[in-house]
Structures are given as C-alpha cells and as structure tokens.
Amino acid sequence: MTPGVRFQLLGRFQVHREGAEVAPAAFGGRKVRTMLRVLAVHDGDLVPHDVLADALWPQRLPADPPGNLGVLVNRARRAVGDPGVVLTGAGGYALGRCTVDVTEFLGHVAAARTTGPGEALDRYRAALALWGEPLPEDAYADWAERVRDRLRRAHVEVCEGAARAALAVGAPGDAARYAADAVAADPLRESSTLLLGEALAADGDRAGALARLDELGRALGTELGVAPSDAVTSLRERLARKGVGVPSPGGRGRRRPAGEPVGRTAFVGRDDELGRLRAAVGAGRVVGLAGGAGAGKSRLLAELARTLGVPVVAGQAYLAERTETWGLARSLLREAVSLDAGIVDTLPARVRDALAELLPELLPVPEGPPVVLDGETRRALLLAGGLRLLTAAGAPLLVDDVQWADPSSLALLGSVLARVPTLPAVLAFRPAEIDGDALDGIRHARGLPVMTLRPLGAAALERLVDDAALVRALTDGTDGTPFAVVEDLGRFAAAGDVVQVGGRWRPTAPDAAGRAGELARAGQRRGIARRAARYRDRDADLLALVAIAGREVPAGTVAAALGADGRDVLDRLAALAADGLLRLGDMGWATAHDLVAETVVAGLDRADRGRLHGLLARALEAAEADPS
C-alpha cells in the first residue's frame, strides 16, 4: 500500500511521495512516466499488457512487450520507493493505493450533483481548485484523446454547475465569472452562454447579457451555419423588452419520409443455426457466434431469446463504452437483478456497497461517509458481486458485440463461466474487430466452439422474394448478409419497384427487377447515406444524436438535447423508424443497425459533430445519466 503517493494529471504531470515531488529524472525515462499516467487514468483497474504496450509503443512494438513492461514497472517502483505503487495482476498491471487528482476532481463533481446549492457550490469550487490542462504531455497521443476530451467536457460542466449553484444562492457576480470560464472553454456551447446571459442580467448588466447572446448568434451562423436555439432566442427577447417572456413552442409538423414504410422482414435462412444454438444452450455449453457487420447476429440472438422459453440475461457491448470500465458488466448485472430483485439481499454488505457505485438505480447507496477503497480491492469486490448476481440468476447469457467489451467485463464473464460449468452462454462478435486473446479466459475455462454465420443462400432469398430475377439481383448486388438484403429491399420498395404481398416481395413491373439490380450495386452504405440525406434540420439532428449516442437512448433525452417538444420528437423518431433508420429497444431509441450509425456519423463534419456532442452531453447531464 502506498497511501502517501499522489499523482497529478491535471497540469504538469507530477508524482508526490509524502508531500515531496519525485524528481522526473528518477524514473529513468519518459516511458515510465507515460506508463504511470496510463495506469492512473484507469482509476486502479487492471490494464492489460496489450493496452499498455499500444500506448507506449504505438508505432512498433518491441520483440517482448511484457518483458519490457516489467522493466518499466520495476523502474517506477524504485523511483517512488515503494513496490506497492504498481500492482501485478493476471495479464496486466494496476495502480496501487494512490491518490489521483482526476479521481478527486470527478468525485467532487459527483458529490455536487446530489447536494443542495450551497454545498454543491463548495464542491464545484473544490473541483475547480484542482483543475489544469489534462495530460498536457500526451496531447498528441491516441490513448489520451478520449480521456482529455472527457475531462475538458467535465470542466465545462463544472463551470456551468458552479454558475447555477451561485445563481441559486444569490451570488450572480460569481455565477457570471464561472459561466464566462465555461464560455471561454467552449464558445459555441449554448447552455454556457445562456447561463452567462442570465447571470449578467441578474447582476444588473442587461446590455452585457444581450451582447454575449448576440456574439453567440453570430458565431453559430459563421462557424456552423446554424441559428441559435429557441432557448437563446427566447432569453434575448425577454431581456430586450425588459420583461419576463414565455418561451414559444418549438414543435413543428412531422415531416414524412419519402417512400412508403417498409414492413418487418421475416426471419429466414438461419433456422439451422437457431436450432444448433438452442441445443447448445439446452446442454449448458458456451458458444461463440461470429459474423461481420450485418451478418444477422443480433437478430439471431433476439430469436434465440424469444424461442428458448426461459429467462435470459441479455446484454450488448457498445463501441462508445469500449474504454469504460464495467460498461458491459453493468448491462448484464442490471438484467440479472431485473430477473429477481431479491438476489441483491444475499450479497455481503461490503460487496453490495461496492456494487451500489456501479448500479446506483438498483442498489441503495449506503448511508454515512463513503468508504474509500483502493482500486484493486474495489475491483475484487465488483468481480465477487457480479459473480454472485449472475450465478444466482442462473439464466443463459446472451451477449452481443463482444468485440467492444471492456477488459473488466470480460474478466467477469470468464469468472462466472469458469465458476458455474453448466451455465450456458452465446457470445456474438465480429471476428475482424476482436483482439486475438480477448476471449482466452473463457476459451481456457469452458472451451469456445465458434459458429460462423455465412451469407444467405438462394433458398433463403426465395423464401423472401417471389421472383427469380429479383433473387439474382440481390445475390449479385449484395454480400448476402441479412442487413444488406433488407437494406436493398427497403430501397427497392421506396423506389416503387417492389411490393410485399403475403410476406414475400415481388416486382411491381416487368423491368422492376433490373432497376432493383442497379440499386443493389450502388452499395449498402451509399444507400443508407442517401436515405439519411433526405432528412433536414431537426429530423437530421435527431438521427445524428441517436447515432452519436451509440446505444439505446430515451426519447426524453433526445428531446432535451434539442430543446424540443417531447410529443413532436416521438412522432419524428417513429417516422425515422418507419423508414428503417431507427428502432425502439428496451432502454430507448437506437439506430436500426451499427452500419446506420457508422454511416451517419461518418457523414457529419467536425463542427456539426461537436455541436451535437455538446447538445447530447447537456441533456445527459440534466437527466443525471450514467457517466459512461
């Protein structure tokens, strides 16, 4: 244990031991210090060897990465003067019991959200006292980009929170200073300028407030080509007439997409695979389900869950959560608890308290001062708690997009499958995108035979399509994946070339199959992009926000991001779903497929992407959503 060691990541990187800085030269090279920063941003969680190696040697790995890492770890331990500063784990390393300023910063932010304005203001001030440019030494490192962006967003949110709290306690001058810092950090963030305008007006500077709102309007028009939101326009009108106005409704009539809605396509061509998966689950086995994007893994898992006749624990990893520790585990544990809420009562108190941080909406946060745990102890308790919950649930595990699972979640999966040798699981993944050894723990514990999904054959297409020429068009113009086939059928229907009769598709005219073949050859992504491009203004923003979120998001969150009427947003979301771009899931709205999200996000320019990320972050903060 190294309770006297403190790491500073905000501002110049420093390591302190008993209040004195460890001289940079003592580490014997910059890679030791880089390694310590990588470990520190993971907040005590185990960092696999390959993640560390990629961060330290991004251009070319050494011949023996684990051996080289061991050398750097020994240097770090000697420099700090305590072997406990870096802990050795299975296949990786973790920071020992140390204090990290980023953890303190985020802790103040989290505490401020649950207190009254006075205490919240104190917490925000404490967070701002720690602030500095995050990881400045790693400004051009790929591994640090996401961390730096997250901390910069958190800083803006702290400034906004401090401004709100200061307004609430009657300190408009302080509120204006905090809001001005938020505007300086992100000049195009409307919520910051709104707070600054309100604070300046409350402090008696109505002209200054109007000037700031006008500056924002000009900047949005010049840099992004958009008009200010209804909230900005409303505040400006109220200040200009020196009265209290009522915001005007922002809703507009729903815009209908071109083309007729395409009905849900029947589940075909995977009956054999479905039967084999059901047999494997019935026998208590673990199976891998491999296939590229659009191969039909998600639909097959859904059919499996629907037809098993027993409760299942289903979860999905998301690209947006790949670096979020316990992201997939959180989804699985929520599912397990939802099967029987009473299983949490069987947990030991310390384990339940640790899980409360991961599942605050399901487990009550313990009363009294929080118990501070070092990273290794916290990880061990979370693994133990997750193991108990999934074991007690005893339901088959159906996990989608495992290629995006974080290492801690994979460790939990491996532990529970090794501990319960009869627990069945189906793990779906894209083989081209999964690390070679990511599933080694599961493979060694239970074995992992892999079922690879092949393209749909002619027999399957004939069950969908009642025309030989149209079957040939789909065979020649697509890669045979279900997503590609459904995408093309949807485009054919939108163009009026095919119609669905009795569950099967047929051409509307003799030459329709030929036109359909030309459309098919245009390609899946181009078709998605073309269909998405039909939407403008708020509809386009709705689609892009859901795509950027990268997971299921409630309609209320999207409405809050746009400052729009909830009923109008629901109508628009339903129209996008009818056009095959979105779907409604258990937790909210998501894109109909990963390829839709990837295509839509790729089509955004950087300015538009940044604007939408800001709107989504503001809405998530207002809804007190999970930090991940």
XYZ file of N, CA and C in Angstrom, residues 5-6 132 161 208 220 280 282 363 376 389 408 424 502 548 550 563 585 601 608:
60
model
N 1.345 8.421 -1.633
C 1.679 8.754 -3.021
C 0.496 9.442 -3.690
N 0.802 10.522 -4.395
C -0.247 11.284 -5.086
C 0.191 11.549 -6.516
N -6.521 21.835 -14.168
C -5.423 22.246 -15.023
C -5.584 21.511 -16.337
N -22.141 24.131 -13.575
C -22.754 23.767 -12.300
C -22.493 24.804 -11.232
N -24.699 43.794 -21.237
C -23.665 42.785 -21.403
C -24.246 41.427 -21.751
N -22.426 31.087 -34.185
C -23.117 29.899 -34.684
C -23.374 30.009 -36.181
N -27.243 -26.048 -27.907
C -26.078 -25.734 -27.077
C -26.500 -25.141 -25.741
N -29.386 -25.596 -24.265
C -30.013 -26.667 -23.506
C -29.017 -27.603 -22.851
N -29.396 -0.454 -6.454
C -28.935 -0.740 -5.104
C -28.835 0.565 -4.330
N -7.629 -2.012 -6.464
C -7.613 -3.471 -6.528
C -8.709 -4.077 -5.666
N -24.255 -12.323 -8.425
C -25.526 -11.962 -9.054
C -25.819 -12.841 -10.268
N -12.480 -5.480 -17.996
C -13.058 -5.856 -16.698
C -14.330 -6.677 -16.884
N -24.983 -21.797 -19.515
C -24.807 -21.621 -20.967
C -24.596 -20.160 -21.329
N -48.263 -10.968 -48.913
C -48.261 -12.229 -48.184
C -46.926 -12.564 -47.571
N -24.813 9.156 -32.695
C -23.656 9.539 -31.885
C -23.705 8.863 -30.521
N -24.643 5.970 -29.715
C -24.052 4.654 -29.846
C -24.680 3.589 -28.981
N -34.047 20.677 -27.148
C -34.964 21.672 -26.611
C -36.305 21.642 -27.312
N -35.903 0.089 -28.655
C -35.478 -1.027 -27.823
C -36.006 -0.908 -26.407
N -22.684 8.972 -38.718
C -21.629 9.718 -38.019
C -20.508 10.089 -38.981
N -20.331 20.044 -36.980
C -21.648 19.509 -36.665
C -21.562 18.421 -35.602
